[in-house]
Amino acid sequence: MSALNEILNELKVSIKEIAINNWNDYKNEVISDGNEFLDTIKDDLEKWITDVQSGKMTKDDMEWLVKSKKDLAQLTVLKNIGLAKAKLDKISNDIIDSVSSKMIKLL
């Protein structure tokens, strides 16, 4: 298994933990939308991992880049069940924060 796949698996576990611990009423939807977000930024993650490991960029740079992708967290499944925008924003922030902090720990 490649390093990227291992990291993606760890990030999926992190999203699952956020879903269960913070959003249990919507855990399946949060997991689905969180995994969709990871799929959307997968190519970027691969480049950023390589850049951090080679010293071309810092972990702080990578964290900023992950957070800059927030708009790509569409949360389609959660929107379809009619959650309020404030709740969608909180879930989106939780997913982004989880991914960025886990990336820092893994690298």
PDB file of N, CA and C in Angstrom:
ATOM      1  N   MET A   1       0.850  -1.182   0.000  1.00  0.00           N
ATOM      2  CA  MET A   1       0.000   0.000   0.000  1.00  0.00           C
ATOM      3  C   MET A   1       0.893   1.241   0.000  1.00  0.00           C
ATOM      4  N   SER A   2       0.527   2.194  -0.830  1.00  0.00           N
ATOM      5  CA  SER A   2       1.345   3.396  -0.930  1.00  0.00           C
ATOM      6  C   SER A   2       1.158   4.275   0.309  1.00  0.00           C
ATOM      7  N   ALA A   3       2.109   5.177   0.483  1.00  0.00           N
ATOM      8  CA  ALA A   3       2.036   6.096   1.622  1.00  0.00           C
ATOM      9  C   ALA A   3       0.768   6.945   1.544  1.00  0.00           C
ATOM     10  N   LEU A   4       0.389   7.366   0.331  1.00  0.00           N
ATOM     11  CA  LEU A   4      -0.825   8.172   0.177  1.00  0.00           C
ATOM     12  C   LEU A   4      -2.049   7.383   0.625  1.00  0.00           C
ATOM     13  N   ASN A   5      -2.145   6.128   0.234  1.00  0.00           N
ATOM     14  CA  ASN A   5      -3.299   5.316   0.635  1.00  0.00           C
ATOM     15  C   ASN A   5      -3.341   5.110   2.145  1.00  0.00           C
ATOM     16  N   GLU A   6      -2.190   4.936   2.744  1.00  0.00           N
ATOM     17  CA  GLU A   6      -2.140   4.792   4.204  1.00  0.00           C
ATOM     18  C   GLU A   6      -2.614   6.069   4.884  1.00  0.00           C
ATOM     19  N   ILE A   7      -2.169   7.211   4.387  1.00  0.00           N
ATOM     20  CA  ILE A   7      -2.583   8.491   4.954  1.00  0.00           C
ATOM     21  C   ILE A   7      -4.073   8.713   4.734  1.00  0.00           C
ATOM     22  N   LEU A   8      -4.573   8.400   3.534  1.00  0.00           N
ATOM     23  CA  LEU A   8      -6.006   8.545   3.268  1.00  0.00           C
ATOM     24  C   LEU A   8      -6.827   7.667   4.200  1.00  0.00           C
ATOM     25  N   ASN A   9      -6.357   6.459   4.445  1.00  0.00           N
ATOM     26  CA  ASN A   9      -7.069   5.576   5.380  1.00  0.00           C
ATOM     27  C   ASN A   9      -7.099   6.165   6.785  1.00  0.00           C
ATOM     28  N   GLU A  10      -5.982   6.745   7.218  1.00  0.00           N
ATOM     29  CA  GLU A  10      -5.933   7.398   8.532  1.00  0.00           C
ATOM     30  C   GLU A  10      -6.873   8.597   8.589  1.00  0.00           C
ATOM     31  N   LEU A  11      -6.938   9.350   7.501  1.00  0.00           N
ATOM     32  CA  LEU A  11      -7.828  10.512   7.458  1.00  0.00           C
ATOM     33  C   LEU A  11      -9.290  10.072   7.504  1.00  0.00           C
ATOM     34  N   LYS A  12      -9.595   8.966   6.838  1.00  0.00           N
ATOM     35  CA  LYS A  12     -10.970   8.438   6.874  1.00  0.00           C
ATOM     36  C   LYS A  12     -11.342   7.985   8.278  1.00  0.00           C
ATOM     37  N   VAL A  13     -10.399   7.399   8.985  1.00  0.00           N
ATOM     38  CA  VAL A  13     -10.649   7.015  10.380  1.00  0.00           C
ATOM     39  C   VAL A  13     -10.912   8.262  11.218  1.00  0.00           C
ATOM     40  N   SER A  14     -10.148   9.304  10.981  1.00  0.00           N
ATOM     41  CA  SER A  14     -10.315  10.554  11.715  1.00  0.00           C
ATOM     42  C   SER A  14     -11.696  11.162  11.450  1.00  0.00           C
ATOM     43  N   ILE A  15     -12.137  11.135  10.210  1.00  0.00           N
ATOM     44  CA  ILE A  15     -13.463  11.653   9.865  1.00  0.00           C
ATOM     45  C   ILE A  15     -14.543  10.807  10.531  1.00  0.00           C
ATOM     46  N   LYS A  16     -14.343   9.502  10.547  1.00  0.00           N
ATOM     47  CA  LYS A  16     -15.313   8.617  11.202  1.00  0.00           C
ATOM     48  C   LYS A  16     -15.405   8.933  12.695  1.00  0.00           C
ATOM     49  N   GLU A  17     -14.272   9.184  13.326  1.00  0.00           N
ATOM     50  CA  GLU A  17     -14.269   9.535  14.750  1.00  0.00           C
ATOM     51  C   GLU A  17     -15.013  10.842  15.001  1.00  0.00           C
ATOM     52  N   ILE A  18     -14.783  11.843  14.151  1.00  0.00           N
ATOM     53  CA  ILE A  18     -15.498  13.124  14.263  1.00  0.00           C
ATOM     54  C   ILE A  18     -16.998  12.878  14.118  1.00  0.00           C
ATOM     55  N   ALA A  19     -17.370  12.059  13.146  1.00  0.00           N
ATOM     56  CA  ALA A  19     -18.787  11.782  12.897  1.00  0.00           C
ATOM     57  C   ALA A  19     -19.445  11.127  14.104  1.00  0.00           C
ATOM     58  N   ILE A  20     -18.781  10.145  14.669  1.00  0.00           N
ATOM     59  CA  ILE A  20     -19.350   9.403  15.799  1.00  0.00           C
ATOM     60  C   ILE A  20     -19.355  10.255  17.064  1.00  0.00           C
ATOM     61  N   ASN A  21     -18.261  10.959  17.324  1.00  0.00           N
ATOM     62  CA  ASN A  21     -18.132  11.717  18.566  1.00  0.00           C
ATOM     63  C   ASN A  21     -18.903  13.035  18.576  1.00  0.00           C
ATOM     64  N   ASN A  22     -19.007  13.688  17.411  1.00  0.00           N
ATOM     65  CA  ASN A  22     -19.602  15.026  17.375  1.00  0.00           C
ATOM     66  C   ASN A  22     -20.936  15.098  16.639  1.00  0.00           C
ATOM     67  N   TRP A  23     -21.175  14.179  15.725  1.00  0.00           N
ATOM     68  CA  TRP A  23     -22.354  14.266  14.858  1.00  0.00           C
ATOM     69  C   TRP A  23     -23.039  12.910  14.728  1.00  0.00           C
ATOM     70  N   ASN A  24     -23.201  12.229  15.831  1.00  0.00           N
ATOM     71  CA  ASN A  24     -23.717  10.860  15.796  1.00  0.00           C
ATOM     72  C   ASN A  24     -25.076  10.747  15.092  1.00  0.00           C
ATOM     73  N   ASP A  25     -25.924  11.768  15.224  1.00  0.00           N
ATOM     74  CA  ASP A  25     -27.228  11.727  14.553  1.00  0.00           C
ATOM     75  C   ASP A  25     -27.095  11.721  13.029  1.00  0.00           C
ATOM     76  N   TYR A  26     -25.973  12.210  12.540  1.00  0.00           N
ATOM     77  CA  TYR A  26     -25.733  12.308  11.095  1.00  0.00           C
ATOM     78  C   TYR A  26     -24.449  11.589  10.694  1.00  0.00           C
ATOM     79  N   LYS A  27     -24.031  10.616  11.498  1.00  0.00           N
ATOM     80  CA  LYS A  27     -22.699  10.030  11.300  1.00  0.00           C
ATOM     81  C   LYS A  27     -22.498   9.462   9.899  1.00  0.00           C
ATOM     82  N   ASN A  28     -23.469   8.742   9.365  1.00  0.00           N
ATOM     83  CA  ASN A  28     -23.295   8.149   8.031  1.00  0.00           C
ATOM     84  C   ASN A  28     -23.145   9.218   6.962  1.00  0.00           C
ATOM     85  N   GLU A  29     -23.908  10.281   7.089  1.00  0.00           N
ATOM     86  CA  GLU A  29     -23.836  11.378   6.128  1.00  0.00           C
ATOM     87  C   GLU A  29     -22.504  12.127   6.240  1.00  0.00           C
ATOM     88  N   VAL A  30     -22.058  12.365   7.476  1.00  0.00           N
ATOM     89  CA  VAL A  30     -20.776  13.042   7.680  1.00  0.00           C
ATOM     90  C   VAL A  30     -19.641  12.199   7.111  1.00  0.00           C
ATOM     91  N   ILE A  31     -19.672  10.903   7.357  1.00  0.00           N
ATOM     92  CA  ILE A  31     -18.633  10.009   6.827  1.00  0.00           C
ATOM     93  C   ILE A  31     -18.652  10.029   5.309  1.00  0.00           C
ATOM     94  N   SER A  32     -19.818   9.930   4.719  1.00  0.00           N
ATOM     95  CA  SER A  32     -19.933   9.939   3.260  1.00  0.00           C
ATOM     96  C   SER A  32     -19.409  11.243   2.666  1.00  0.00           C
ATOM     97  N   ASP A  33     -19.862  12.364   3.207  1.00  0.00           N
ATOM     98  CA  ASP A  33     -19.418  13.660   2.691  1.00  0.00           C
ATOM     99  C   ASP A  33     -17.937  13.911   2.982  1.00  0.00           C
ATOM    100  N   GLY A  34     -17.454  13.478   4.131  1.00  0.00           N
ATOM    101  CA  GLY A  34     -16.031  13.627   4.453  1.00  0.00           C
ATOM    102  C   GLY A  34     -15.156  12.832   3.506  1.00  0.00           C
ATOM    103  N   ASN A  35     -15.563  11.617   3.207  1.00  0.00           N
ATOM    104  CA  ASN A  35     -14.801  10.787   2.268  1.00  0.00           C
ATOM    105  C   ASN A  35     -14.842  11.359   0.855  1.00  0.00           C
ATOM    106  N   GLU A  36     -15.970  11.937   0.494  1.00  0.00           N
ATOM    107  CA  GLU A  36     -16.077  12.601  -0.814  1.00  0.00           C
ATOM    108  C   GLU A  36     -15.112  13.785  -0.885  1.00  0.00           C
ATOM    109  N   PHE A  37     -15.005  14.540   0.189  1.00  0.00           N
ATOM    110  CA  PHE A  37     -14.051  15.650   0.241  1.00  0.00           C
ATOM    111  C   PHE A  37     -12.621  15.133   0.046  1.00  0.00           C
ATOM    112  N   LEU A  38     -12.276  14.038   0.725  1.00  0.00           N
ATOM    113  CA  LEU A  38     -10.935  13.463   0.566  1.00  0.00           C
ATOM    114  C   LEU A  38     -10.682  13.041  -0.874  1.00  0.00           C
ATOM    115  N   ASP A  39     -11.679  12.446  -1.501  1.00  0.00           N
ATOM    116  CA  ASP A  39     -11.529  12.051  -2.905  1.00  0.00           C
ATOM    117  C   ASP A  39     -11.297  13.267  -3.792  1.00  0.00           C
ATOM    118  N   THR A  40     -11.968  14.363  -3.466  1.00  0.00           N
ATOM    119  CA  THR A  40     -11.846  15.588  -4.255  1.00  0.00           C
ATOM    120  C   THR A  40     -10.441  16.190  -4.158  1.00  0.00           C
ATOM    121  N   ILE A  41      -9.832  16.120  -2.985  1.00  0.00           N
ATOM    122  CA  ILE A  41      -8.505  16.751  -2.809  1.00  0.00           C
ATOM    123  C   ILE A  41      -7.360  15.735  -2.834  1.00  0.00           C
ATOM    124  N   LYS A  42      -7.637  14.517  -3.206  1.00  0.00           N
ATOM    125  CA  LYS A  42      -6.637  13.445  -3.173  1.00  0.00           C
ATOM    126  C   LYS A  42      -5.360  13.809  -3.939  1.00  0.00           C
ATOM    127  N   ASP A  43      -5.499  14.329  -5.148  1.00  0.00           N
ATOM    128  CA  ASP A  43      -4.311  14.682  -5.950  1.00  0.00           C
ATOM    129  C   ASP A  43      -3.504  15.785  -5.282  1.00  0.00           C
ATOM    130  N   ASP A  44      -4.213  16.770  -4.714  1.00  0.00           N
ATOM    131  CA  ASP A  44      -3.518  17.841  -3.996  1.00  0.00           C
ATOM    132  C   ASP A  44      -2.786  17.281  -2.783  1.00  0.00           C
ATOM    133  N   LEU A  45      -3.452  16.400  -2.030  1.00  0.00           N
ATOM    134  CA  LEU A  45      -2.816  15.800  -0.848  1.00  0.00           C
ATOM    135  C   LEU A  45      -1.531  15.087  -1.231  1.00  0.00           C
ATOM    136  N   GLU A  46      -1.573  14.360  -2.323  1.00  0.00           N
ATOM    137  CA  GLU A  46      -0.380  13.626  -2.760  1.00  0.00           C
ATOM    138  C   GLU A  46       0.777  14.580  -3.026  1.00  0.00           C
ATOM    139  N   LYS A  47       0.495  15.686  -3.721  1.00  0.00           N
ATOM    140  CA  LYS A  47       1.542  16.672  -4.008  1.00  0.00           C
ATOM    141  C   LYS A  47       2.045  17.319  -2.720  1.00  0.00           C
ATOM    142  N   TRP A  48       1.136  17.691  -1.837  1.00  0.00           N
ATOM    143  CA  TRP A  48       1.531  18.357  -0.596  1.00  0.00           C
ATOM    144  C   TRP A  48       2.352  17.443   0.297  1.00  0.00           C
ATOM    145  N   ILE A  49       1.980  16.181   0.355  1.00  0.00           N
ATOM    146  CA  ILE A  49       2.751  15.207   1.149  1.00  0.00           C
ATOM    147  C   ILE A  49       4.172  15.126   0.621  1.00  0.00           C
ATOM    148  N   THR A  50       4.294  15.023  -0.697  1.00  0.00           N
ATOM    149  CA  THR A  50       5.608  14.952  -1.328  1.00  0.00           C
ATOM    150  C   THR A  50       6.406  16.221  -1.052  1.00  0.00           C
ATOM    151  N   ASP A  51       5.738  17.373  -1.154  1.00  0.00           N
ATOM    152  CA  ASP A  51       6.429  18.650  -0.935  1.00  0.00           C
ATOM    153  C   ASP A  51       6.886  18.808   0.514  1.00  0.00           C
ATOM    154  N   VAL A  52       6.073  18.375   1.464  1.00  0.00           N
ATOM    155  CA  VAL A  52       6.466  18.454   2.873  1.00  0.00           C
ATOM    156  C   VAL A  52       7.629  17.499   3.135  1.00  0.00           C
ATOM    157  N   GLN A  53       7.523  16.288   2.630  1.00  0.00           N
ATOM    158  CA  GLN A  53       8.570  15.297   2.875  1.00  0.00           C
ATOM    159  C   GLN A  53       9.898  15.682   2.230  1.00  0.00           C
ATOM    160  N   SER A  54       9.853  16.404   1.114  1.00  0.00           N
ATOM    161  CA  SER A  54      11.085  16.826   0.446  1.00  0.00           C
ATOM    162  C   SER A  54      11.604  18.169   0.958  1.00  0.00           C
ATOM    163  N   GLY A  55      10.845  18.817   1.836  1.00  0.00           N
ATOM    164  CA  GLY A  55      11.269  20.099   2.388  1.00  0.00           C
ATOM    165  C   GLY A  55      10.911  21.300   1.535  1.00  0.00           C
ATOM    166  N   LYS A  56      10.146  21.096   0.465  1.00  0.00           N
ATOM    167  CA  LYS A  56       9.746  22.204  -0.398  1.00  0.00           C
ATOM    168  C   LYS A  56       8.683  23.081   0.250  1.00  0.00           C
ATOM    169  N   MET A  57       8.011  22.530   1.262  1.00  0.00           N
ATOM    170  CA  MET A  57       6.986  23.297   1.943  1.00  0.00           C
ATOM    171  C   MET A  57       6.904  22.815   3.380  1.00  0.00           C
ATOM    172  N   THR A  58       6.437  23.700   4.237  1.00  0.00           N
ATOM    173  CA  THR A  58       6.327  23.362   5.659  1.00  0.00           C
ATOM    174  C   THR A  58       4.970  22.714   5.952  1.00  0.00           C
ATOM    175  N   LYS A  59       4.877  22.132   7.129  1.00  0.00           N
ATOM    176  CA  LYS A  59       3.598  21.576   7.569  1.00  0.00           C
ATOM    177  C   LYS A  59       2.559  22.677   7.726  1.00  0.00           C
ATOM    178  N   ASP A  60       3.001  23.857   8.165  1.00  0.00           N
ATOM    179  CA  ASP A  60       2.079  24.986   8.293  1.00  0.00           C
ATOM    180  C   ASP A  60       1.516  25.396   6.938  1.00  0.00           C
ATOM    181  N   ASP A  61       2.375  25.375   5.912  1.00  0.00           N
ATOM    182  CA  ASP A  61       1.907  25.670   4.551  1.00  0.00           C
ATOM    183  C   ASP A  61       0.847  24.659   4.123  1.00  0.00           C
ATOM    184  N   MET A  62       1.121  23.396   4.398  1.00  0.00           N
ATOM    185  CA  MET A  62       0.193  22.341   4.026  1.00  0.00           C
ATOM    186  C   MET A  62      -1.138  22.504   4.763  1.00  0.00           C
ATOM    187  N   GLU A  63      -1.070  22.837   6.036  1.00  0.00           N
ATOM    188  CA  GLU A  63      -2.287  23.037   6.815  1.00  0.00           C
ATOM    189  C   GLU A  63      -3.119  24.169   6.216  1.00  0.00           C
ATOM    190  N   TRP A  64      -2.476  25.255   5.842  1.00  0.00           N
ATOM    191  CA  TRP A  64      -3.178  26.375   5.227  1.00  0.00           C
ATOM    192  C   TRP A  64      -3.820  25.945   3.913  1.00  0.00           C
ATOM    193  N   LEU A  65      -3.099  25.158   3.115  1.00  0.00           N
ATOM    194  CA  LEU A  65      -3.636  24.694   1.833  1.00  0.00           C
ATOM    195  C   LEU A  65      -4.855  23.789   2.023  1.00  0.00           C
ATOM    196  N   VAL A  66      -4.792  22.899   3.003  1.00  0.00           N
ATOM    197  CA  VAL A  66      -5.944  22.033   3.282  1.00  0.00           C
ATOM    198  C   VAL A  66      -7.143  22.893   3.661  1.00  0.00           C
ATOM    199  N   LYS A  67      -6.931  23.845   4.545  1.00  0.00           N
ATOM    200  CA  LYS A  67      -8.037  24.710   4.985  1.00  0.00           C
ATOM    201  C   LYS A  67      -8.563  25.574   3.846  1.00  0.00           C
ATOM    202  N   SER A  68      -7.712  25.889   2.880  1.00  0.00           N
ATOM    203  CA  SER A  68      -8.155  26.700   1.743  1.00  0.00           C
ATOM    204  C   SER A  68      -9.079  25.915   0.811  1.00  0.00           C
ATOM    205  N   LYS A  69      -9.145  24.618   0.982  1.00  0.00           N
ATOM    206  CA  LYS A  69      -9.998  23.764   0.149  1.00  0.00           C
ATOM    207  C   LYS A  69     -11.395  23.587   0.747  1.00  0.00           C
ATOM    208  N   LYS A  70     -11.714  24.347   1.775  1.00  0.00           N
ATOM    209  CA  LYS A  70     -12.996  24.193   2.467  1.00  0.00           C
ATOM    210  C   LYS A  70     -14.181  24.260   1.505  1.00  0.00           C
ATOM    211  N   ASP A  71     -14.104  25.122   0.514  1.00  0.00           N
ATOM    212  CA  ASP A  71     -15.213  25.265  -0.423  1.00  0.00           C
ATOM    213  C   ASP A  71     -15.482  23.980  -1.213  1.00  0.00           C
ATOM    214  N   LEU A  72     -14.493  23.111  -1.271  1.00  0.00           N
ATOM    215  CA  LEU A  72     -14.674  21.853  -1.988  1.00  0.00           C
ATOM    216  C   LEU A  72     -15.419  20.813  -1.166  1.00  0.00           C
ATOM    217  N   ALA A  73     -15.599  21.084   0.112  1.00  0.00           N
ATOM    218  CA  ALA A  73     -16.387  20.183   0.963  1.00  0.00           C
ATOM    219  C   ALA A  73     -17.862  20.489   0.702  1.00  0.00           C
ATOM    220  N   GLN A  74     -18.419  19.833  -0.285  1.00  0.00           N
ATOM    221  CA  GLN A  74     -19.774  20.129  -0.740  1.00  0.00           C
ATOM    222  C   GLN A  74     -20.864  19.696   0.235  1.00  0.00           C
ATOM    223  N   LEU A  75     -20.608  18.653   1.018  1.00  0.00           N
ATOM    224  CA  LEU A  75     -21.576  18.135   1.982  1.00  0.00           C
ATOM    225  C   LEU A  75     -22.933  17.870   1.329  1.00  0.00           C
ATOM    226  N   THR A  76     -22.893  17.299   0.156  1.00  0.00           N
ATOM    227  CA  THR A  76     -24.097  17.055  -0.632  1.00  0.00           C
ATOM    228  C   THR A  76     -25.117  16.200   0.103  1.00  0.00           C
ATOM    229  N   VAL A  77     -24.667  15.123   0.717  1.00  0.00           N
ATOM    230  CA  VAL A  77     -25.588  14.235   1.420  1.00  0.00           C
ATOM    231  C   VAL A  77     -26.254  14.972   2.576  1.00  0.00           C
ATOM    232  N   LEU A  78     -25.465  15.732   3.321  1.00  0.00           N
ATOM    233  CA  LEU A  78     -26.015  16.489   4.448  1.00  0.00           C
ATOM    234  C   LEU A  78     -26.975  17.586   3.981  1.00  0.00           C
ATOM    235  N   LYS A  79     -26.657  18.236   2.878  1.00  0.00           N
ATOM    236  CA  LYS A  79     -27.562  19.258   2.344  1.00  0.00           C
ATOM    237  C   LYS A  79     -28.883  18.628   1.929  1.00  0.00           C
ATOM    238  N   ASN A  80     -28.803  17.437   1.365  1.00  0.00           N
ATOM    239  CA  ASN A  80     -30.016  16.772   0.887  1.00  0.00           C
ATOM    240  C   ASN A  80     -30.965  16.379   2.018  1.00  0.00           C
ATOM    241  N   ILE A  81     -30.466  16.252   3.236  1.00  0.00           N
ATOM    242  CA  ILE A  81     -31.375  15.938   4.340  1.00  0.00           C
ATOM    243  C   ILE A  81     -31.883  17.211   5.017  1.00  0.00           C
ATOM    244  N   GLY A  82     -31.466  18.368   4.484  1.00  0.00           N
ATOM    245  CA  GLY A  82     -32.053  19.628   4.912  1.00  0.00           C
ATOM    246  C   GLY A  82     -31.455  20.275   6.146  1.00  0.00           C
ATOM    247  N   LEU A  83     -30.181  20.038   6.423  1.00  0.00           N
ATOM    248  CA  LEU A  83     -29.568  20.686   7.588  1.00  0.00           C
ATOM    249  C   LEU A  83     -29.417  22.185   7.356  1.00  0.00           C
ATOM    250  N   ALA A  84     -29.519  22.942   8.427  1.00  0.00           N
ATOM    251  CA  ALA A  84     -29.353  24.397   8.371  1.00  0.00           C
ATOM    252  C   ALA A  84     -27.917  24.755   8.007  1.00  0.00           C
ATOM    253  N   LYS A  85     -27.749  25.903   7.363  1.00  0.00           N
ATOM    254  CA  LYS A  85     -26.414  26.333   6.918  1.00  0.00           C
ATOM    255  C   LYS A  85     -25.419  26.413   8.078  1.00  0.00           C
ATOM    256  N   ALA A  86     -25.844  26.889   9.213  1.00  0.00           N
ATOM    257  CA  ALA A  86     -24.935  27.004  10.368  1.00  0.00           C
ATOM    258  C   ALA A  86     -24.409  25.627  10.774  1.00  0.00           C
ATOM    259  N   LYS A  87     -25.261  24.640  10.768  1.00  0.00           N
ATOM    260  CA  LYS A  87     -24.841  23.288  11.133  1.00  0.00           C
ATOM    261  C   LYS A  87     -23.926  22.710  10.045  1.00  0.00           C
ATOM    262  N   LEU A  88     -24.249  22.976   8.796  1.00  0.00           N
ATOM    263  CA  LEU A  88     -23.396  22.519   7.689  1.00  0.00           C
ATOM    264  C   LEU A  88     -22.006  23.146   7.787  1.00  0.00           C
ATOM    265  N   ASP A  89     -21.954  24.430   8.119  1.00  0.00           N
ATOM    266  CA  ASP A  89     -20.665  25.113   8.271  1.00  0.00           C
ATOM    267  C   ASP A  89     -19.850  24.491   9.409  1.00  0.00           C
ATOM    268  N   LYS A  90     -20.508  24.183  10.511  1.00  0.00           N
ATOM    269  CA  LYS A  90     -19.810  23.578  11.658  1.00  0.00           C
ATOM    270  C   LYS A  90     -19.259  22.198  11.284  1.00  0.00           C
ATOM    271  N   ILE A  91     -20.061  21.405  10.600  1.00  0.00           N
ATOM    272  CA  ILE A  91     -19.604  20.078  10.178  1.00  0.00           C
ATOM    273  C   ILE A  91     -18.446  20.208   9.206  1.00  0.00           C
ATOM    274  N   SER A  92     -18.560  21.119   8.254  1.00  0.00           N
ATOM    275  CA  SER A  92     -17.487  21.346   7.288  1.00  0.00           C
ATOM    276  C   SER A  92     -16.196  21.744   8.000  1.00  0.00           C
ATOM    277  N   ASN A  93     -16.299  22.663   8.957  1.00  0.00           N
ATOM    278  CA  ASN A  93     -15.120  23.079   9.722  1.00  0.00           C
ATOM    279  C   ASN A  93     -14.525  21.908  10.500  1.00  0.00           C
ATOM    280  N   ASP A  94     -15.380  21.077  11.086  1.00  0.00           N
ATOM    281  CA  ASP A  94     -14.888  19.910  11.825  1.00  0.00           C
ATOM    282  C   ASP A  94     -14.116  18.963  10.907  1.00  0.00           C
ATOM    283  N   ILE A  95     -14.642  18.742   9.714  1.00  0.00           N
ATOM    284  CA  ILE A  95     -13.973  17.849   8.757  1.00  0.00           C
ATOM    285  C   ILE A  95     -12.627  18.432   8.351  1.00  0.00           C
ATOM    286  N   ILE A  96     -12.616  19.696   7.972  1.00  0.00           N
ATOM    287  CA  ILE A  96     -11.381  20.365   7.529  1.00  0.00           C
ATOM    288  C   ILE A  96     -10.349  20.378   8.658  1.00  0.00           C
ATOM    289  N   ASP A  97     -10.771  20.741   9.860  1.00  0.00           N
ATOM    290  CA  ASP A  97      -9.845  20.773  10.996  1.00  0.00           C
ATOM    291  C   ASP A  97      -9.293  19.384  11.293  1.00  0.00           C
ATOM    292  N   SER A  98     -10.136  18.387  11.193  1.00  0.00           N
ATOM    293  CA  SER A  98      -9.701  17.007  11.440  1.00  0.00           C
ATOM    294  C   SER A  98      -8.666  16.573  10.409  1.00  0.00           C
ATOM    295  N   VAL A  99      -8.939  16.856   9.145  1.00  0.00           N
ATOM    296  CA  VAL A  99      -8.003  16.473   8.079  1.00  0.00           C
ATOM    297  C   VAL A  99      -6.678  17.207   8.243  1.00  0.00           C
ATOM    298  N   SER A 100      -6.730  18.512   8.471  1.00  0.00           N
ATOM    299  CA  SER A 100      -5.472  19.268   8.563  1.00  0.00           C
ATOM    300  C   SER A 100      -4.660  18.868   9.787  1.00  0.00           C
ATOM    301  N   SER A 101      -5.308  18.684  10.930  1.00  0.00           N
ATOM    302  CA  SER A 101      -4.536  18.307  12.119  1.00  0.00           C
ATOM    303  C   SER A 101      -3.987  16.890  12.002  1.00  0.00           C
ATOM    304  N   LYS A 102      -4.725  15.996  11.408  1.00  0.00           N
ATOM    305  CA  LYS A 102      -4.239  14.622  11.224  1.00  0.00           C
ATOM    306  C   LYS A 102      -3.060  14.607  10.247  1.00  0.00           C
ATOM    307  N   MET A 103      -3.130  15.407   9.199  1.00  0.00           N
ATOM    308  CA  MET A 103      -2.013  15.475   8.245  1.00  0.00           C
ATOM    309  C   MET A 103      -0.738  15.935   8.957  1.00  0.00           C
ATOM    310  N   ILE A 104      -0.859  16.941   9.817  1.00  0.00           N
ATOM    311  CA  ILE A 104       0.302  17.434  10.556  1.00  0.00           C
ATOM    312  C   ILE A 104       0.899  16.319  11.406  1.00  0.00           C
ATOM    313  N   LYS A 105       0.053  15.561  12.075  1.00  0.00           N
ATOM    314  CA  LYS A 105       0.543  14.470  12.932  1.00  0.00           C
ATOM    315  C   LYS A 105       1.189  13.351  12.123  1.00  0.00           C
ATOM    316  N   LEU A 106       0.638  13.059  10.955  1.00  0.00           N
ATOM    317  CA  LEU A 106       1.139  11.938  10.153  1.00  0.00           C
ATOM    318  C   LEU A 106       2.463  12.246   9.464  1.00  0.00           C
ATOM    319  N   LEU A 107       2.724  13.518   9.236  1.00  0.00           N
ATOM    320  CA  LEU A 107       3.965  13.883   8.556  1.00  0.00           C
ATOM    321  C   LEU A 107       4.900  14.413   9.577  1.00  0.00           C
TER     322      LEU A 107
END
